[in-house]
Short mmCIF file of C-alpha atoms in Angstrom, two decimals:
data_model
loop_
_atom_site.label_atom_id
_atom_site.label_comp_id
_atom_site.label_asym_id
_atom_site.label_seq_id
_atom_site.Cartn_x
_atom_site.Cartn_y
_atom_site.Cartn_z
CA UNK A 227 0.00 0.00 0.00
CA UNK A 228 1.08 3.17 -0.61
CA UNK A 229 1.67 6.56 1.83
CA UNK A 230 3.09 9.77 1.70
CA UNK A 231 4.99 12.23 3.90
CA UNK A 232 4.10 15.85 2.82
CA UNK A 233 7.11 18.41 4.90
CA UNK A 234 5.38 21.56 5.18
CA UNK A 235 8.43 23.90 6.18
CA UNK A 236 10.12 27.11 4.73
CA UNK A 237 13.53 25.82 6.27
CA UNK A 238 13.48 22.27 4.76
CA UNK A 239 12.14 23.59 1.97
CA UNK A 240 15.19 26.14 1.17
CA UNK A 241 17.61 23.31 2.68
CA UNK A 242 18.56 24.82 5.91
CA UNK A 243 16.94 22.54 8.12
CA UNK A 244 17.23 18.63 8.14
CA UNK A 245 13.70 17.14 7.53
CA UNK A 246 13.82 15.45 11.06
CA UNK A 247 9.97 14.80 11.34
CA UNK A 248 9.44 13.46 7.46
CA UNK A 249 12.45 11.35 7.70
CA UNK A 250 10.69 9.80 10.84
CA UNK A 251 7.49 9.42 9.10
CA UNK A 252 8.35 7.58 5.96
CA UNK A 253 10.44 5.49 8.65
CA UNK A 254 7.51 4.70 10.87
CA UNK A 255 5.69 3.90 7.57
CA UNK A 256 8.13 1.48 5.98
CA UNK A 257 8.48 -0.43 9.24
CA UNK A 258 4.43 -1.22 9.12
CA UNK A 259 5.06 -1.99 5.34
CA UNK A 260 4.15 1.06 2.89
CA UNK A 261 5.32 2.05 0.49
CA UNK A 262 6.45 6.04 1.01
CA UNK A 263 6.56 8.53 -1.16
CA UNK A 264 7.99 12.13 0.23
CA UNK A 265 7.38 15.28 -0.52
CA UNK A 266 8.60 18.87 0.63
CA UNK A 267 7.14 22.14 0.24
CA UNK A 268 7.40 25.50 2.12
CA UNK A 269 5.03 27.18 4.07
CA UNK A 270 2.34 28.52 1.12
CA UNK A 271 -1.60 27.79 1.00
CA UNK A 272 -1.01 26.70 -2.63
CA UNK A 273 2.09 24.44 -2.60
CA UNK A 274 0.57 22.42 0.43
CA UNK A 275 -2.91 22.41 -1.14
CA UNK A 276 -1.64 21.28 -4.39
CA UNK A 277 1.18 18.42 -3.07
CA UNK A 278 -2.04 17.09 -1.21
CA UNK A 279 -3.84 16.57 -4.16
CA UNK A 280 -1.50 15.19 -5.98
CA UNK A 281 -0.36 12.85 -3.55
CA UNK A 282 -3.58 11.58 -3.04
CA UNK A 283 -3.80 10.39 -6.93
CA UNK A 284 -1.77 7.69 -6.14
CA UNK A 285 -1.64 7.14 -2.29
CA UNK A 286 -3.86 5.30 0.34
CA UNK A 287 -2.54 7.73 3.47
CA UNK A 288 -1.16 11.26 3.37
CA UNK A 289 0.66 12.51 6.63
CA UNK A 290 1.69 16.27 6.62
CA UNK A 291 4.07 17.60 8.97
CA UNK A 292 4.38 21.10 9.66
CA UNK A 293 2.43 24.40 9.55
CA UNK A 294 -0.39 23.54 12.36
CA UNK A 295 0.45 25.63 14.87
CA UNK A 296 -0.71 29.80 15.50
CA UNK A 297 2.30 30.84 13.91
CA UNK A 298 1.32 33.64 11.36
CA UNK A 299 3.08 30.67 8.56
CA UNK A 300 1.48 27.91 10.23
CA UNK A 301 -1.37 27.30 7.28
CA UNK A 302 -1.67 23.45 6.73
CA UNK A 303 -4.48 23.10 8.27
CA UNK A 304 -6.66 25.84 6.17
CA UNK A 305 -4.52 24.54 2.80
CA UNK A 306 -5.43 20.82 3.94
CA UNK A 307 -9.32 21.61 4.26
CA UNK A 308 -9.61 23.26 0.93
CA UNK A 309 -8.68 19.67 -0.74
CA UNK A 310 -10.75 17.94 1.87
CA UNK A 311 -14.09 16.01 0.49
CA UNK A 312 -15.07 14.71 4.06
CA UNK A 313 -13.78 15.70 7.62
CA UNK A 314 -12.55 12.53 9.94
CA UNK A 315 -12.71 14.91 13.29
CA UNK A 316 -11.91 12.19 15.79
CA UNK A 317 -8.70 11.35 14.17
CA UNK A 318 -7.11 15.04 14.76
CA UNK A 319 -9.45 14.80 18.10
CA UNK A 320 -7.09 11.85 19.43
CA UNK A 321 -4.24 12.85 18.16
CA UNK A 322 -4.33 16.27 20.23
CA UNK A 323 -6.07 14.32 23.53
CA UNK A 324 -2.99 12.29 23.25
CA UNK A 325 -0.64 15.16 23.40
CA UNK A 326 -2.18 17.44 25.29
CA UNK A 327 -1.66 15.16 28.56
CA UNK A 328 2.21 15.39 27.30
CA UNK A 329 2.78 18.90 26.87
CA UNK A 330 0.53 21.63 27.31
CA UNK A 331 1.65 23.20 23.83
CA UNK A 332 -0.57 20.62 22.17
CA UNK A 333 -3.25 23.13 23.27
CA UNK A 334 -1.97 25.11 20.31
CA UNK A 335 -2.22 22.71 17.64
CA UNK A 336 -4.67 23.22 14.85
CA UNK A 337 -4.09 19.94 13.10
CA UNK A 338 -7.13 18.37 10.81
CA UNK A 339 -7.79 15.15 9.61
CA UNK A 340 -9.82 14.10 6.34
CA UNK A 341 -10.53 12.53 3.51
CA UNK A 342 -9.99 13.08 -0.08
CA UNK A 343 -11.47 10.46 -2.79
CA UNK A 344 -10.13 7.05 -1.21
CA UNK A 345 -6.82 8.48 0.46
CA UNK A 346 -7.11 9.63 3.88
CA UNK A 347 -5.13 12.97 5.20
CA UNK A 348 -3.53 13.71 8.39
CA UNK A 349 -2.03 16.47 9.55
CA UNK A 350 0.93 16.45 12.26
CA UNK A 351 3.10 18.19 13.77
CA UNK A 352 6.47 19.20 13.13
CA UNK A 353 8.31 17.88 15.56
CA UNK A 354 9.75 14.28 15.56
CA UNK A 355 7.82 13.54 19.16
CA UNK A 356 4.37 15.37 17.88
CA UNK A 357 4.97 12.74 14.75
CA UNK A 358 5.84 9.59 16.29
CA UNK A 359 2.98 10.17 19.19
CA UNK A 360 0.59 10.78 16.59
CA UNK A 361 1.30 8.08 14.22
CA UNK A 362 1.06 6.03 17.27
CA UNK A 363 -2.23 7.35 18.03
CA UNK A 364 -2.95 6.46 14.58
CA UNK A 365 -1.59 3.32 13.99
CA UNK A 366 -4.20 0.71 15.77
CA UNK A 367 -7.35 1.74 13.06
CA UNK A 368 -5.30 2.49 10.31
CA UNK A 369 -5.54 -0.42 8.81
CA UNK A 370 -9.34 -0.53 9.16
CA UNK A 371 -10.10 2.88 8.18
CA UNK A 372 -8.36 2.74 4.60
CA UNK A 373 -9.43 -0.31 3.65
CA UNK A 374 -13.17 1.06 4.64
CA UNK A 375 -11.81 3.46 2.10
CA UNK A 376 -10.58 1.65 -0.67
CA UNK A 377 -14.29 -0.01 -0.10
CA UNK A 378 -12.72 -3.21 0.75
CA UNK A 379 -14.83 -4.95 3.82
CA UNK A 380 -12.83 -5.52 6.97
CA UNK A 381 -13.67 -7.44 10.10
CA UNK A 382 -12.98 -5.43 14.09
CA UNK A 383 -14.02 -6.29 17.03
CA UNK A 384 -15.28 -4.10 19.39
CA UNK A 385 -14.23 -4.36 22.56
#
């Protein structure tokens, strides 16, 4: 199956900064067996809203990093919701629950989650820790919710 890591960052994007949190990603991805495609762009409503799109021609899962904090650059969230078809609030609900009993600067976060066609889109934040908490947050109905997606019948328990 395929994913992609979209960097959302003016620094990695003009190569002053290492891509720390995408590097993470597309390793956390691999390890459950994706196949990752990455992607940087800076911090501009178009570039993000456009790499979404494409990305989502051709992968399952798109996980942004960057740009969802109050930071007057800090525009992934607005760029991710114009691509949106469908909102998936409870994803970006648990994945700021989650942090917020970790740091209280999770109270800042403005992170969305959605879907687009059959891909779903994350958004995360752009720190390594924000990423690897929230793809862990993530991780145990993956699985279930794209292949709800890709309209392929599952079976879950409840518990």
């Amino acid at each position: 199956m395929r994913a992609a890591v979209l960097t959302v960052s003016d620094g990695v994007a003009e190569g002053t900064r290492e891509d720390e949190s995408g590097e993470l990603l597309a390793g956390l991805l691999a390890a459950e067996g994706y196949e990752v495609e990455r992607r940087v762009v800076p911090d501009d409503r178009d570039a993000i809203a456009e790499a979404i799109a494409e990305l989502a021609e051709e992968a399952a899962l798109v996980l942004t990093t960057g740009g969802t904090g109050l930071a007057v650059r800090d525009i992934t969230p607005e760029a991710t919701a114009e691509v949106l078809e469908r909102s998936a609030p409870g994803l970006a609900e648990a994945i700021r629950a989650d942090s917020i009993a970790k740091t209280p600067h999770a109270l800042l976060s403005r992170g969305i989650a959605g879907v687009r066609g059959e891909t779903l889109v994350v958004n995360l934040a752009g720190s390594p820790g924000g990423c690897r908490d929230g793809f862990e947050v993530l991780r145990p109905a993956l699985a279930h919710a794209l292949s709800l997606l890709a309209g392929k019948p599952t079976a879950h328990k409840q518990t």
